[in-house]
mmCIF file of C-alpha atoms and ligand atoms in Angstrom:
data_model
loop_
_atom_site.group_PDB
_atom_site.id
_atom_site.type_symbol
_atom_site.label_atom_id
_atom_site.label_comp_id
_atom_site.label_asym_id
_atom_site.label_seq_id
_atom_site.Cartn_x
_atom_site.Cartn_y
_atom_site.Cartn_z
ATOM 1 C CA MET A 1 -39.124 0.026 4.632
ATOM 2 C CA SER A 2 -35.432 0.207 3.999
ATOM 3 C CA ARG A 3 -33.848 3.034 2.072
ATOM 4 C CA LEU A 4 -32.057 2.738 -1.235
ATOM 5 C CA ILE A 5 -28.589 4.262 -1.036
ATOM 6 C CA LEU A 6 -26.289 4.543 -4.036
ATOM 7 C CA HIS A 7 -22.522 5.030 -3.804
ATOM 8 C CA VAL A 8 -20.599 6.087 -6.868
ATOM 9 C CA ASP A 9 -16.791 6.129 -7.219
ATOM 10 C CA LEU A 10 -14.962 6.995 -10.421
ATOM 11 C CA ASP A 11 -12.465 4.448 -11.728
ATOM 12 C CA ALA A 12 -8.744 5.307 -11.508
ATOM 13 C CA PHE A 13 -9.933 8.892 -11.436
ATOM 14 C CA TYR A 14 -6.870 11.067 -12.183
ATOM 15 C CA ALA A 15 -5.451 8.456 -14.556
ATOM 16 C CA SER A 16 -8.746 8.141 -16.421
ATOM 17 C CA VAL A 17 -8.940 11.904 -16.938
ATOM 18 C CA GLU A 18 -5.434 11.799 -18.436
ATOM 19 C CA GLN A 19 -6.302 8.886 -20.727
ATOM 20 C CA ARG A 20 -9.522 10.583 -21.766
ATOM 21 C CA ASP A 21 -7.648 13.747 -22.733
ATOM 22 C CA HIS A 22 -4.767 11.905 -24.428
ATOM 23 C CA PRO A 23 -6.263 9.113 -26.556
ATOM 24 C CA GLU A 24 -2.783 7.799 -27.391
ATOM 25 C CA TRP A 25 -2.357 6.916 -23.690
ATOM 26 C CA ARG A 26 -5.460 4.733 -23.551
ATOM 27 C CA GLY A 27 -4.934 1.018 -22.967
ATOM 28 C CA ARG A 28 -1.452 1.661 -21.598
ATOM 29 C CA PRO A 29 -0.005 1.603 -18.108
ATOM 30 C CA LEU A 30 -0.155 5.189 -16.838
ATOM 31 C CA VAL A 31 0.934 6.623 -13.509
ATOM 32 C CA VAL A 32 -0.160 9.969 -12.102
ATOM 33 C CA GLY A 33 2.203 11.143 -9.399
ATOM 34 C CA ALA A 34 5.782 12.074 -8.756
ATOM 35 C CA GLU A 35 8.359 12.294 -11.510
ATOM 36 C CA PRO A 36 10.327 9.074 -12.024
ATOM 37 C CA GLY A 37 13.808 9.522 -10.659
ATOM 38 C CA GLN A 38 12.528 11.925 -8.013
ATOM 39 C CA ARG A 39 11.205 11.352 -4.528
ATOM 40 C CA GLY A 40 7.500 10.961 -4.091
ATOM 41 C CA VAL A 41 4.663 8.570 -4.567
ATOM 42 C CA VAL A 42 2.033 7.328 -7.007
ATOM 43 C CA ALA A 43 -1.221 9.296 -6.642
ATOM 44 C CA THR A 44 -3.078 6.742 -8.735
ATOM 45 C CA CYS A 45 -2.525 4.634 -11.830
ATOM 46 C CA SER A 46 -4.541 3.176 -14.687
ATOM 47 C CA TYR A 47 -5.907 -0.342 -14.384
ATOM 48 C CA GLU A 48 -3.340 -1.408 -16.987
ATOM 49 C CA ALA A 49 -0.635 -0.389 -14.481
ATOM 50 C CA ARG A 50 -2.396 -2.045 -11.534
ATOM 51 C CA ARG A 51 -1.818 -5.424 -13.175
ATOM 52 C CA PHE A 52 1.856 -4.987 -12.288
ATOM 53 C CA GLY A 53 0.990 -4.546 -8.623
ATOM 54 C CA VAL A 54 1.310 -0.768 -8.630
ATOM 55 C CA HIS A 55 -1.125 1.301 -6.557
ATOM 56 C CA SER A 56 -1.731 4.643 -4.838
ATOM 57 C CA ALA A 57 0.906 5.735 -2.300
ATOM 58 C CA MET A 58 3.600 3.402 -3.604
ATOM 59 C CA PRO A 59 6.982 5.178 -3.863
ATOM 60 C CA ILE A 60 7.515 6.128 -7.482
ATOM 61 C CA ALA A 61 10.903 4.373 -7.639
ATOM 62 C CA GLN A 62 9.271 1.091 -6.714
ATOM 63 C CA ALA A 63 6.539 1.591 -9.337
ATOM 64 C CA VAL A 64 9.143 2.279 -12.028
ATOM 65 C CA ARG A 65 10.899 -0.986 -11.207
ATOM 66 C CA ARG A 66 7.677 -2.944 -11.690
ATOM 67 C CA LEU A 67 6.316 -1.249 -14.796
ATOM 68 C CA PRO A 68 7.298 -1.825 -18.433
ATOM 69 C CA PRO A 69 9.221 0.830 -20.375
ATOM 70 C CA GLU A 70 6.174 1.980 -22.372
ATOM 71 C CA THR A 71 4.530 3.291 -19.189
ATOM 72 C CA ILE A 72 3.378 6.912 -19.233
ATOM 73 C CA TYR A 73 4.204 9.084 -16.205
ATOM 74 C CA VAL A 74 2.174 12.254 -15.636
ATOM 75 C CA ARG A 75 2.292 14.908 -12.914
ATOM 76 C CA PRO A 76 -1.102 15.621 -11.320
ATOM 77 C CA SER A 77 -3.208 18.580 -12.467
ATOM 78 C CA MET A 78 -5.445 19.019 -9.473
ATOM 79 C CA ALA A 79 -7.474 21.892 -10.832
ATOM 80 C CA ARG A 80 -8.420 19.918 -13.930
ATOM 81 C CA TYR A 81 -9.524 16.966 -11.845
ATOM 82 C CA ALA A 82 -11.462 19.267 -9.528
ATOM 83 C CA LYS A 83 -13.344 20.649 -12.511
ATOM 84 C CA VAL A 84 -14.284 17.192 -13.782
ATOM 85 C CA SER A 85 -15.327 16.315 -10.248
ATOM 86 C CA GLN A 86 -17.693 19.278 -10.183
ATOM 87 C CA GLN A 87 -19.182 18.253 -13.519
ATOM 88 C CA VAL A 88 -19.798 14.751 -12.212
ATOM 89 C CA MET A 89 -21.428 16.076 -9.038
ATOM 90 C CA GLY A 90 -23.646 18.253 -11.207
ATOM 91 C CA VAL A 91 -24.718 15.180 -13.193
ATOM 92 C CA LEU A 92 -25.536 13.320 -9.989
ATOM 93 C CA GLU A 93 -27.814 16.145 -8.917
ATOM 94 C CA THR A 94 -29.878 15.575 -12.031
ATOM 95 C CA VAL A 95 -30.464 11.995 -10.846
ATOM 96 C CA SER A 96 -31.454 12.752 -7.257
ATOM 97 C CA PRO A 97 -31.650 15.950 -5.240
ATOM 98 C CA VAL A 98 -30.111 14.139 -2.288
ATOM 99 C CA VAL A 99 -26.406 13.940 -3.119
ATOM 100 C CA GLU A 100 -23.612 14.006 -0.569
ATOM 101 C CA ARG A 101 -20.159 14.443 -1.955
ATOM 102 C CA VAL A 102 -17.566 12.690 0.182
ATOM 103 C CA SER A 103 -14.347 13.065 -1.796
ATOM 104 C CA ILE A 104 -13.078 14.278 -5.123
ATOM 105 C CA ASP A 105 -14.439 11.205 -6.920
ATOM 106 C CA GLU A 106 -17.154 9.736 -4.689
ATOM 107 C CA ALA A 107 -20.641 10.588 -3.573
ATOM 108 C CA TYR A 108 -23.661 9.037 -1.923
ATOM 109 C CA LEU A 109 -27.174 9.466 -3.305
ATOM 110 C CA ASP A 110 -30.463 8.637 -1.665
ATOM 111 C CA VAL A 111 -32.450 7.124 -4.537
ATOM 112 C CA SER A 112 -35.287 5.690 -2.418
ATOM 113 C CA GLY A 113 -37.868 7.747 -4.219
ATOM 114 C CA LEU A 114 -36.756 6.809 -7.702
ATOM 115 C CA THR A 115 -37.941 3.221 -8.060
ATOM 116 C CA SER A 116 -41.442 4.202 -9.094
ATOM 117 C CA LEU A 117 -40.127 6.802 -11.556
ATOM 118 C CA VAL A 118 -37.083 5.120 -13.050
ATOM 119 C CA GLY A 119 -37.312 1.423 -12.262
ATOM 120 C CA PRO A 120 -35.542 -1.172 -10.116
ATOM 121 C CA PRO A 121 -32.163 -0.368 -8.498
ATOM 122 C CA ALA A 122 -30.112 -1.903 -11.322
ATOM 123 C CA ILE A 123 -31.771 0.449 -13.825
ATOM 124 C CA ILE A 124 -31.104 3.463 -11.591
ATOM 125 C CA GLY A 125 -27.464 2.424 -11.256
ATOM 126 C CA ALA A 126 -27.079 1.899 -14.996
ATOM 127 C CA GLN A 127 -28.581 5.323 -15.589
ATOM 128 C CA VAL A 128 -26.111 6.989 -13.231
ATOM 129 C CA LYS A 129 -23.190 5.340 -15.010
ATOM 130 C CA ALA A 130 -24.534 6.210 -18.456
ATOM 131 C CA ARG A 131 -25.075 9.866 -17.545
ATOM 132 C CA ILE A 132 -21.575 10.196 -16.157
ATOM 133 C CA ARG A 133 -20.099 8.591 -19.236
ATOM 134 C CA GLN A 134 -22.135 10.830 -21.494
ATOM 135 C CA ALA A 135 -21.269 14.022 -19.620
ATOM 136 C CA VAL A 136 -17.566 13.546 -18.922
ATOM 137 C CA GLY A 137 -16.527 10.399 -20.819
ATOM 138 C CA LEU A 138 -15.434 8.473 -17.717
ATOM 139 C CA THR A 139 -16.442 5.163 -16.173
ATOM 140 C CA ALA A 140 -17.628 4.893 -12.610
ATOM 141 C CA SER A 141 -18.418 2.011 -10.296
ATOM 142 C CA VAL A 142 -21.758 2.045 -8.549
ATOM 143 C CA GLY A 143 -22.980 0.161 -5.502
ATOM 144 C CA ILE A 144 -26.540 0.133 -4.251
ATOM 145 C CA GLY A 145 -27.754 -1.120 -0.883
ATOM 146 C CA PRO A 146 -29.939 -0.297 2.102
ATOM 147 C CA ASN A 147 -27.334 1.969 3.751
ATOM 148 C CA ARG A 148 -24.016 3.761 3.261
ATOM 149 C CA LEU A 149 -21.846 0.887 4.407
ATOM 150 C CA ILE A 150 -23.361 -1.646 2.028
ATOM 151 C CA ALA A 151 -23.481 0.796 -0.902
ATOM 152 C CA LYS A 152 -19.827 1.717 -0.434
ATOM 153 C CA LEU A 153 -18.645 -1.877 -0.172
ATOM 154 C CA ALA A 154 -20.801 -2.804 -3.165
ATOM 155 C CA SER A 155 -19.281 -0.126 -5.396
ATOM 156 C CA ASP A 156 -15.860 -1.612 -4.693
ATOM 157 C CA VAL A 157 -16.436 -5.295 -5.442
ATOM 158 C CA GLN A 158 -16.635 -5.081 -9.227
ATOM 159 C CA LYS A 159 -14.311 -2.227 -10.082
ATOM 160 C CA PRO A 160 -13.740 -0.881 -12.717
ATOM 161 C CA ASP A 161 -17.009 -0.027 -14.469
ATOM 162 C CA GLY A 162 -18.928 -2.104 -11.909
ATOM 163 C CA LEU A 163 -22.552 -2.120 -10.886
ATOM 164 C CA THR A 164 -23.517 -4.115 -7.815
ATOM 165 C CA VAL A 165 -26.918 -4.159 -6.166
ATOM 166 C CA VAL A 166 -27.267 -5.738 -2.726
ATOM 167 C CA PRO A 167 -30.923 -6.157 -1.778
ATOM 168 C CA PRO A 168 -31.671 -6.140 1.976
ATOM 169 C CA GLU A 169 -32.207 -9.893 2.110
ATOM 170 C CA GLN A 170 -28.736 -10.551 0.632
ATOM 171 C CA VAL A 171 -26.810 -8.257 2.955
ATOM 172 C CA GLY A 172 -25.809 -11.077 5.332
ATOM 173 C CA ASP A 173 -24.318 -13.270 2.593
ATOM 174 C CA PHE A 174 -22.648 -10.277 0.952
ATOM 175 C CA LEU A 175 -20.804 -9.290 4.139
ATOM 176 C CA ALA A 176 -19.946 -12.697 5.591
ATOM 177 C CA PRO A 177 -16.741 -13.478 3.598
ATOM 178 C CA MET A 178 -15.315 -9.928 3.755
ATOM 179 C CA PRO A 179 -12.373 -9.118 6.050
ATOM 180 C CA PHE A 180 -13.666 -7.457 9.233
ATOM 181 C CA THR A 181 -11.291 -4.551 8.661
ATOM 182 C CA VAL A 182 -13.701 -3.019 6.123
ATOM 183 C CA LEU A 183 -16.119 -2.171 8.953
ATOM 184 C CA ARG A 184 -16.244 1.410 10.205
ATOM 185 C CA GLY A 185 -14.732 2.063 13.607
ATOM 186 C CA ILE A 186 -12.132 -0.668 13.217
ATOM 187 C CA GLY A 187 -8.917 1.147 13.821
ATOM 188 C CA VAL A 188 -5.436 0.838 15.098
ATOM 189 C CA LYS A 189 -6.499 -0.392 18.521
ATOM 190 C CA THR A 190 -9.476 -2.471 17.511
ATOM 191 C CA ALA A 191 -8.018 -4.576 14.718
ATOM 192 C CA PRO A 192 -5.380 -6.402 16.798
ATOM 193 C CA ARG A 193 -7.917 -7.054 19.568
ATOM 194 C CA LEU A 194 -10.261 -8.803 17.179
ATOM 195 C CA GLU A 195 -7.388 -10.657 15.568
ATOM 196 C CA ARG A 196 -6.451 -12.030 18.976
ATOM 197 C CA LEU A 197 -9.963 -13.440 19.220
ATOM 198 C CA GLY A 198 -9.279 -15.362 16.012
ATOM 199 C CA VAL A 199 -11.589 -13.179 13.945
ATOM 200 C CA LYS A 200 -10.866 -12.803 10.223
ATOM 201 C CA THR A 201 -14.138 -12.186 8.415
ATOM 202 C CA ILE A 202 -17.341 -10.306 9.126
ATOM 203 C CA GLY A 203 -18.969 -13.725 9.371
ATOM 204 C CA ASP A 204 -16.578 -14.480 12.261
ATOM 205 C CA VAL A 205 -17.552 -11.206 13.966
ATOM 206 C CA ARG A 206 -21.176 -12.256 13.771
ATOM 207 C CA GLN A 207 -20.397 -15.374 15.823
ATOM 208 C CA LEU A 208 -19.320 -13.234 18.779
ATOM 209 C CA PRO A 209 -21.917 -12.237 21.369
ATOM 210 C CA LEU A 210 -22.469 -8.511 21.834
ATOM 211 C CA GLU A 211 -21.057 -8.780 25.348
ATOM 212 C CA THR A 212 -17.714 -10.102 24.059
ATOM 213 C CA LEU A 213 -17.440 -7.287 21.546
ATOM 214 C CA ARG A 214 -18.238 -4.709 24.225
ATOM 215 C CA GLN A 215 -15.631 -6.179 26.553
ATOM 216 C CA HIS A 216 -12.879 -6.124 23.960
ATOM 217 C CA LEU A 217 -13.760 -3.014 21.981
ATOM 218 C CA GLY A 218 -15.503 -0.824 24.516
ATOM 219 C CA ALA A 219 -19.228 -0.202 24.718
ATOM 220 C CA ARG A 220 -19.600 2.194 21.808
ATOM 221 C CA THR A 221 -17.416 0.494 19.236
ATOM 222 C CA GLY A 222 -18.609 -2.906 20.387
ATOM 223 C CA ILE A 223 -22.209 -2.083 19.543
ATOM 224 C CA GLN A 224 -21.239 -0.334 16.336
ATOM 225 C CA VAL A 225 -19.271 -3.328 15.080
ATOM 226 C CA TYR A 226 -21.986 -5.750 16.225
ATOM 227 C CA GLN A 227 -24.590 -3.856 14.206
ATOM 228 C CA GLN A 228 -22.481 -3.368 11.101
ATOM 229 C CA ALA A 229 -21.620 -7.076 11.000
ATOM 230 C CA ARG A 230 -25.377 -7.579 10.623
ATOM 231 C CA GLY A 231 -25.569 -4.999 7.874
ATOM 232 C CA LEU A 232 -27.046 -2.254 10.027
ATOM 233 C CA ALA A 233 -25.507 1.158 9.362
ATOM 234 C CA ASP A 234 -26.211 4.799 8.682
ATOM 235 C CA ASP A 235 -28.666 5.392 5.846
ATOM 236 C CA ARG A 236 -28.890 9.168 6.028
ATOM 237 C CA ILE A 237 -27.624 11.161 3.089
ATOM 238 C CA ASP A 238 -27.277 14.822 3.805
ATOM 239 C CA PRO A 239 -26.289 17.186 1.014
ATOM 240 C CA ALA A 240 -25.511 19.920 3.518
ATOM 241 C CA ARG A 241 -23.935 17.855 6.283
ATOM 242 C CA PRO A 242 -21.510 20.278 7.870
ATOM 243 C CA ARG A 243 -18.046 18.874 7.623
ATOM 244 C CA GLN A 244 -16.210 18.638 10.916
ATOM 245 C CA SER A 245 -12.905 18.563 9.128
ATOM 246 C CA ILE A 246 -11.293 18.055 5.745
ATOM 247 C CA SER A 247 -8.310 15.744 5.712
ATOM 248 C CA ARG A 248 -6.129 13.604 3.522
ATOM 249 C CA GLU A 249 -3.691 10.920 4.538
ATOM 250 C CA THR A 250 -1.595 8.291 2.875
ATOM 251 C CA THR A 251 -0.656 4.850 4.125
ATOM 252 C CA PHE A 252 2.616 3.744 2.622
ATOM 253 C CA PRO A 253 2.860 0.171 1.377
ATOM 254 C CA GLU A 254 6.281 0.072 3.035
ATOM 255 C CA ASP A 255 7.508 2.239 5.916
ATOM 256 C CA VAL A 256 9.204 5.433 4.743
ATOM 257 C CA SER A 257 12.193 7.036 6.476
ATOM 258 C CA ASP A 258 13.193 9.499 3.753
ATOM 259 C CA PRO A 259 12.084 12.964 4.938
ATOM 260 C CA ARG A 260 11.787 14.153 1.338
ATOM 261 C CA ILE A 261 9.113 11.575 0.572
ATOM 262 C CA LEU A 262 7.299 12.531 3.764
ATOM 263 C CA GLU A 263 7.501 16.184 2.783
ATOM 264 C CA GLU A 264 6.230 15.479 -0.751
ATOM 265 C CA THR A 265 3.352 13.485 0.627
ATOM 266 C CA LEU A 266 2.356 16.219 3.067
ATOM 267 C CA ARG A 267 2.485 18.782 0.267
ATOM 268 C CA TRP A 268 0.159 16.589 -1.757
ATOM 269 C CA ALA A 269 -2.211 16.270 1.212
ATOM 270 C CA ALA A 270 -2.111 20.062 1.708
ATOM 271 C CA GLN A 271 -2.982 20.648 -1.957
ATOM 272 C CA GLU A 272 -5.929 18.281 -1.813
ATOM 273 C CA VAL A 273 -7.252 19.609 1.491
ATOM 274 C CA GLY A 274 -6.723 23.208 0.402
ATOM 275 C CA SER A 275 -8.445 22.643 -2.921
ATOM 276 C CA ILE A 276 -11.519 21.037 -1.344
ATOM 277 C CA ALA A 277 -11.669 23.667 1.406
ATOM 278 C CA ARG A 278 -11.590 26.481 -1.147
ATOM 279 C CA GLN A 279 -14.204 24.869 -3.352
ATOM 280 C CA THR A 280 -16.501 24.341 -0.414
ATOM 281 C CA ARG A 281 -15.629 27.728 1.070
ATOM 282 C CA HIS A 282 -14.223 26.542 4.321
ATOM 283 C CA LEU A 283 -11.616 28.501 6.212
ATOM 284 C CA GLY A 284 -10.124 26.668 9.174
ATOM 285 C CA ARG A 285 -7.943 27.643 12.091
ATOM 286 C CA VAL A 286 -6.792 24.274 13.320
ATOM 287 C CA VAL A 287 -4.276 22.269 11.305
ATOM 288 C CA THR A 288 -3.693 18.698 12.422
ATOM 289 C CA LEU A 289 -0.793 16.453 11.534
ATOM 290 C CA LYS A 290 -1.384 12.718 11.713
ATOM 291 C CA ILE A 291 1.435 10.243 11.729
ATOM 292 C CA ARG A 292 1.616 6.512 12.292
ATOM 293 C CA PHE A 293 4.601 4.311 13.058
ATOM 294 C CA HIS A 294 4.745 0.582 12.627
ATOM 295 C CA PRO A 295 2.530 -1.195 13.390
ATOM 296 C CA PHE A 296 -0.262 0.948 14.857
ATOM 297 C CA GLU A 297 1.344 3.678 16.926
ATOM 298 C CA THR A 298 -0.564 6.778 15.874
ATOM 299 C CA HIS A 299 -0.017 10.396 16.896
ATOM 300 C CA THR A 300 -1.827 13.595 16.083
ATOM 301 C CA ARG A 301 -0.557 17.093 16.725
ATOM 302 C CA SER A 302 -2.557 20.265 16.153
ATOM 303 C CA ARG A 303 -1.757 23.906 15.793
ATOM 304 C CA THR A 304 -4.204 26.796 15.923
ATOM 305 C CA LEU A 305 -3.440 29.497 13.396
ATOM 306 C CA LYS A 306 -3.984 33.188 14.023
ATOM 307 C CA VAL A 307 -5.773 33.609 10.717
ATOM 308 C CA PRO A 308 -8.178 30.999 9.334
ATOM 309 C CA THR A 309 -7.003 29.647 6.026
ATOM 310 C CA ALA A 310 -7.602 27.324 3.078
ATOM 311 C CA ASP A 311 -4.185 27.929 1.602
ATOM 312 C CA ASP A 312 -2.004 24.978 0.510
ATOM 313 C CA ALA A 313 1.241 26.559 1.630
ATOM 314 C CA ALA A 314 -0.126 27.613 5.021
ATOM 315 C CA LEU A 315 -1.523 24.130 5.628
ATOM 316 C CA PHE A 316 1.690 22.459 4.621
ATOM 317 C CA GLY A 317 3.811 24.898 6.614
ATOM 318 C CA ALA A 318 1.841 24.326 9.816
ATOM 319 C CA ALA A 319 1.842 20.541 9.463
ATOM 320 C CA TRP A 320 5.519 20.377 8.558
ATOM 321 C CA SER A 321 6.509 22.506 11.534
ATOM 322 C CA LEU A 322 4.490 20.182 13.769
ATOM 323 C CA PHE A 323 6.388 17.263 12.278
ATOM 324 C CA ALA A 324 9.739 18.978 12.696
ATOM 325 C CA ALA A 325 9.040 19.910 16.312
ATOM 326 C CA GLU A 326 8.972 16.284 17.439
ATOM 327 C CA PRO A 327 11.883 13.910 17.879
ATOM 328 C CA TRP A 328 10.545 11.683 15.139
ATOM 329 C CA SER A 329 13.087 12.206 12.441
ATOM 330 C CA GLY A 330 14.553 9.003 11.137
ATOM 331 C CA ARG A 331 11.774 6.795 12.453
ATOM 332 C CA PRO A 332 10.144 4.820 9.643
ATOM 333 C CA VAL A 333 6.662 6.196 8.982
ATOM 334 C CA ARG A 334 3.681 4.060 8.002
ATOM 335 C CA LEU A 335 1.094 6.820 7.479
ATOM 336 C CA ILE A 336 1.197 10.586 7.212
ATOM 337 C CA GLY A 337 -1.496 13.144 6.552
ATOM 338 C CA LEU A 338 -3.018 16.424 7.562
ATOM 339 C CA GLY A 339 -6.397 17.926 8.208
ATOM 340 C CA ILE A 340 -8.048 21.247 8.802
ATOM 341 C CA SER A 341 -10.916 22.056 11.153
ATOM 342 C CA GLY A 342 -12.086 24.792 13.497
ATOM 343 C CA TRP A 343 -14.061 26.701 10.889
ATOM 344 C CA SER A 344 -14.005 30.432 11.253
ATOM 345 C CA ALA A 345 -17.093 32.353 12.307
ATOM 346 C CA THR A 346 -17.443 33.976 8.901
ATOM 347 C CA ASP A 347 -18.189 30.562 7.396
ATOM 348 C CA GLY A 348 -20.102 29.511 10.461
ATOM 349 C CA GLY A 349 -19.009 25.993 9.659
ATOM 350 C CA VAL A 350 -21.782 25.909 7.121
ATOM 351 C CA GLN A 351 -21.003 24.152 3.920
ATOM 352 C CA MET A 352 -21.780 26.458 1.070
ATOM 353 C CA ASP A 353 -22.648 25.359 -2.423
ATOM 354 C CA LEU A 354 -20.411 22.388 -3.012
ATOM 355 C CA PHE A 355 -20.772 22.393 -6.711
ATOM 356 C CA GLU A 356 -20.274 26.020 -7.407
ATOM 357 C CA THR A 357 -18.032 26.572 -10.372
ATOM 358 C CA ALA A 358 -17.045 30.153 -9.676
ATOM 359 C CA ALA A 359 -13.869 30.922 -7.805
ATOM 360 C CA PRO A 360 -14.382 31.421 -4.076
ATOM 361 C CA GLU A 361 -14.903 34.900 -2.713
ATOM 362 C CA PRO A 362 -11.537 36.479 -2.222
ATOM 363 C CA CYS A 363 -10.699 36.653 1.460
ATOM 364 C CA PRO A 364 -7.289 37.057 2.984
ATOM 365 C CA GLU A 365 -4.515 37.582 0.523
ATOM 366 C CA HIS A 366 -3.346 33.992 0.547
ATOM 367 C CA ASP A 367 -6.736 32.647 -0.305
ATOM 368 C CA ARG A 368 -7.072 35.088 -3.149
ATOM 369 C CA LEU A 369 -3.765 33.919 -4.541
ATOM 370 C CA ALA A 370 -4.781 30.287 -4.203
ATOM 371 C CA ALA A 371 -8.084 30.972 -5.948
ATOM 372 C CA THR A 372 -6.271 32.701 -8.781
ATOM 373 C CA LEU A 373 -3.911 29.783 -9.150
ATOM 374 C CA ASP A 374 -6.832 27.371 -9.173
ATOM 375 C CA ALA A 375 -8.477 29.420 -11.906
ATOM 376 C CA ILE A 376 -5.320 29.520 -13.995
ATOM 377 C CA ARG A 377 -4.780 25.800 -13.587
ATOM 378 C CA ASN A 378 -8.392 25.244 -14.568
ATOM 379 C CA ARG A 379 -7.981 27.302 -17.647
ATOM 380 C CA PHE A 380 -4.604 26.152 -18.877
ATOM 381 C CA GLY A 381 -4.554 22.790 -17.175
ATOM 382 C CA ALA A 382 -1.616 20.673 -16.267
ATOM 383 C CA ASP A 383 1.395 22.365 -14.879
ATOM 384 C CA ALA A 384 0.676 25.844 -16.118
ATOM 385 C CA ILE A 385 1.719 27.390 -12.863
ATOM 386 C CA GLN A 386 3.308 26.242 -9.655
ATOM 387 C CA ARG A 387 3.630 27.725 -6.236
ATOM 388 C CA GLY A 388 7.101 28.023 -4.830
ATOM 389 C CA LEU A 389 6.192 25.431 -2.252
ATOM 390 C CA SER A 390 4.465 23.046 -4.620
ATOM 391 C CA ARG A 391 5.568 19.428 -4.874
ATOM 392 C CA ARG A 392 6.352 20.069 -8.515
ATOM 393 C CA SER A 393 8.735 22.925 -7.924
ATOM 394 C CA PRO A 394 12.254 22.285 -9.170
ATOM 395 C CA GLY A 395 14.804 21.058 -6.629
HETATM 396 N N1 DCP W 401 -5.475 9.786 -4.537
HETATM 397 C C1 DCP W 401 -4.191 10.219 -4.238
HETATM 398 N N2 DCP W 401 -3.435 9.569 -3.311
HETATM 399 C C2 DCP W 401 -3.933 8.486 -2.656
HETATM 400 C C3 DCP W 401 -5.251 8.041 -2.937
HETATM 401 C C4 DCP W 401 -5.996 8.714 -3.905
HETATM 402 O O1 DCP W 401 -3.733 11.207 -4.823
HETATM 403 N N3 DCP W 401 -3.190 7.862 -1.739
HETATM 404 C C5 DCP W 401 -6.250 10.505 -5.576
HETATM 405 C C6 DCP W 401 -6.003 9.899 -6.943
HETATM 406 C C7 DCP W 401 -7.252 9.138 -7.256
HETATM 407 C C8 DCP W 401 -8.318 9.912 -6.494
HETATM 408 O O2 DCP W 401 -7.644 10.435 -5.330
HETATM 409 O O3 DCP W 401 -7.499 9.109 -8.652
HETATM 410 C C9 DCP W 401 -9.501 9.067 -6.088
HETATM 411 O O4 DCP W 401 -9.106 8.060 -5.171
HETATM 412 P P1 DCP W 401 -9.652 6.590 -5.242
HETATM 413 O O5 DCP W 401 -9.270 5.925 -3.976
HETATM 414 O O6 DCP W 401 -11.105 6.568 -5.621
HETATM 415 O O7 DCP W 401 -8.780 5.886 -6.398
HETATM 416 P P2 DCP W 401 -9.006 5.883 -7.968
HETATM 417 O O8 DCP W 401 -10.247 6.589 -8.376
HETATM 418 O O9 DCP W 401 -7.755 6.358 -8.623
HETATM 419 O O10 DCP W 401 -9.107 4.330 -8.288
HETATM 420 P P3 DCP W 401 -10.354 3.347 -8.030
HETATM 421 O O11 DCP W 401 -10.745 2.853 -9.383
HETATM 422 O O12 DCP W 401 -9.802 2.270 -7.166
HETATM 423 O O13 DCP W 401 -11.423 4.150 -7.365
HETATM 424 MG MG1 MG W 402 -12.058 6.205 -7.439
#
């Protein structure tokens, strides 16, 4: 008996929160991200703006050139989005007790047990969407399939406001036309190797014998890709799965040489990682910088801190010093991001209550400050308060 896994992903999340809270902005192109005229990138944009070819991680200057004059530009209010995220996760827990949050706007649910109570998968999916809409006034896209891979891909095919159910017997047809790059484990080394074999789609991958995949991708990845191409993937949903790391990275649509854009982007990544770490009560010692140059040359550098932290400024500072320590300056960058890991013994690496609304226990001074700032941002929203090192600070 196969499981029934549901993946839910909110539509244009930050932008939708802004349009929800400002009715006059609805139906209009809206960008959440850097200030026009400044350095920095688009965090996300409304579907009205996507029609002009604008998307996450595009430099703001480029977005401005493409978008019409009536476009609304908003700076991100992370704490507000984090609060909505918690509300949504709370709603999901009323649907199934087995919810695994994987990012600020996505989660997996095991809904295997619900068919006899609620009805067929499409009814369960419709119920999830309706409850989210009722609770927070936002649309979400839902995908349902026998495992995480299929559910995730399914939630993406009919965005926004989509609902896609892929029954086990349709998994093969569903996957066949998709580009093989959507499979897990396909990375910087693997993609070109498969391309050299003339592979474009998952259907093409399925034509290759296991032995060929093992030869070209190595034993582990070879088997993994072979299985996924046949729709076989992880179907375990674990609400308390201990995170190995929390990270955020951005791939630029065009290579970026401007150090100020790289700095802005790392600050954004530090804010996101810090915010999730604090909400989930993780303090980490190891900060990792990830950087990629055209086309697939990827480097990571790590630094172990004396004091475990979940502080935006500490994360950014460590990653930026790692960046500055290398002779990279001036080289056009394709991807940049940072992560935190090496959880401190006091947390034991155990994920605490993910959906807790209270501020985290105050720990070292920095974390207390960050928690206070989160609380103030929650309360007064928007740009009520900024850290000296924040991406929104003047200058
Ligand atoms: N985000 C960001 N920078 C990125 C990618 C995402 O700041 N490079 C933020 C803004 C998004 C949120 O994370 O609103 C969720 O990311 P998604 O990839 O789910 O994108 P959206 O929810 O905005 O759009 P979609 O409808 O495609 O899910
Ligand atoms: Mg989303």
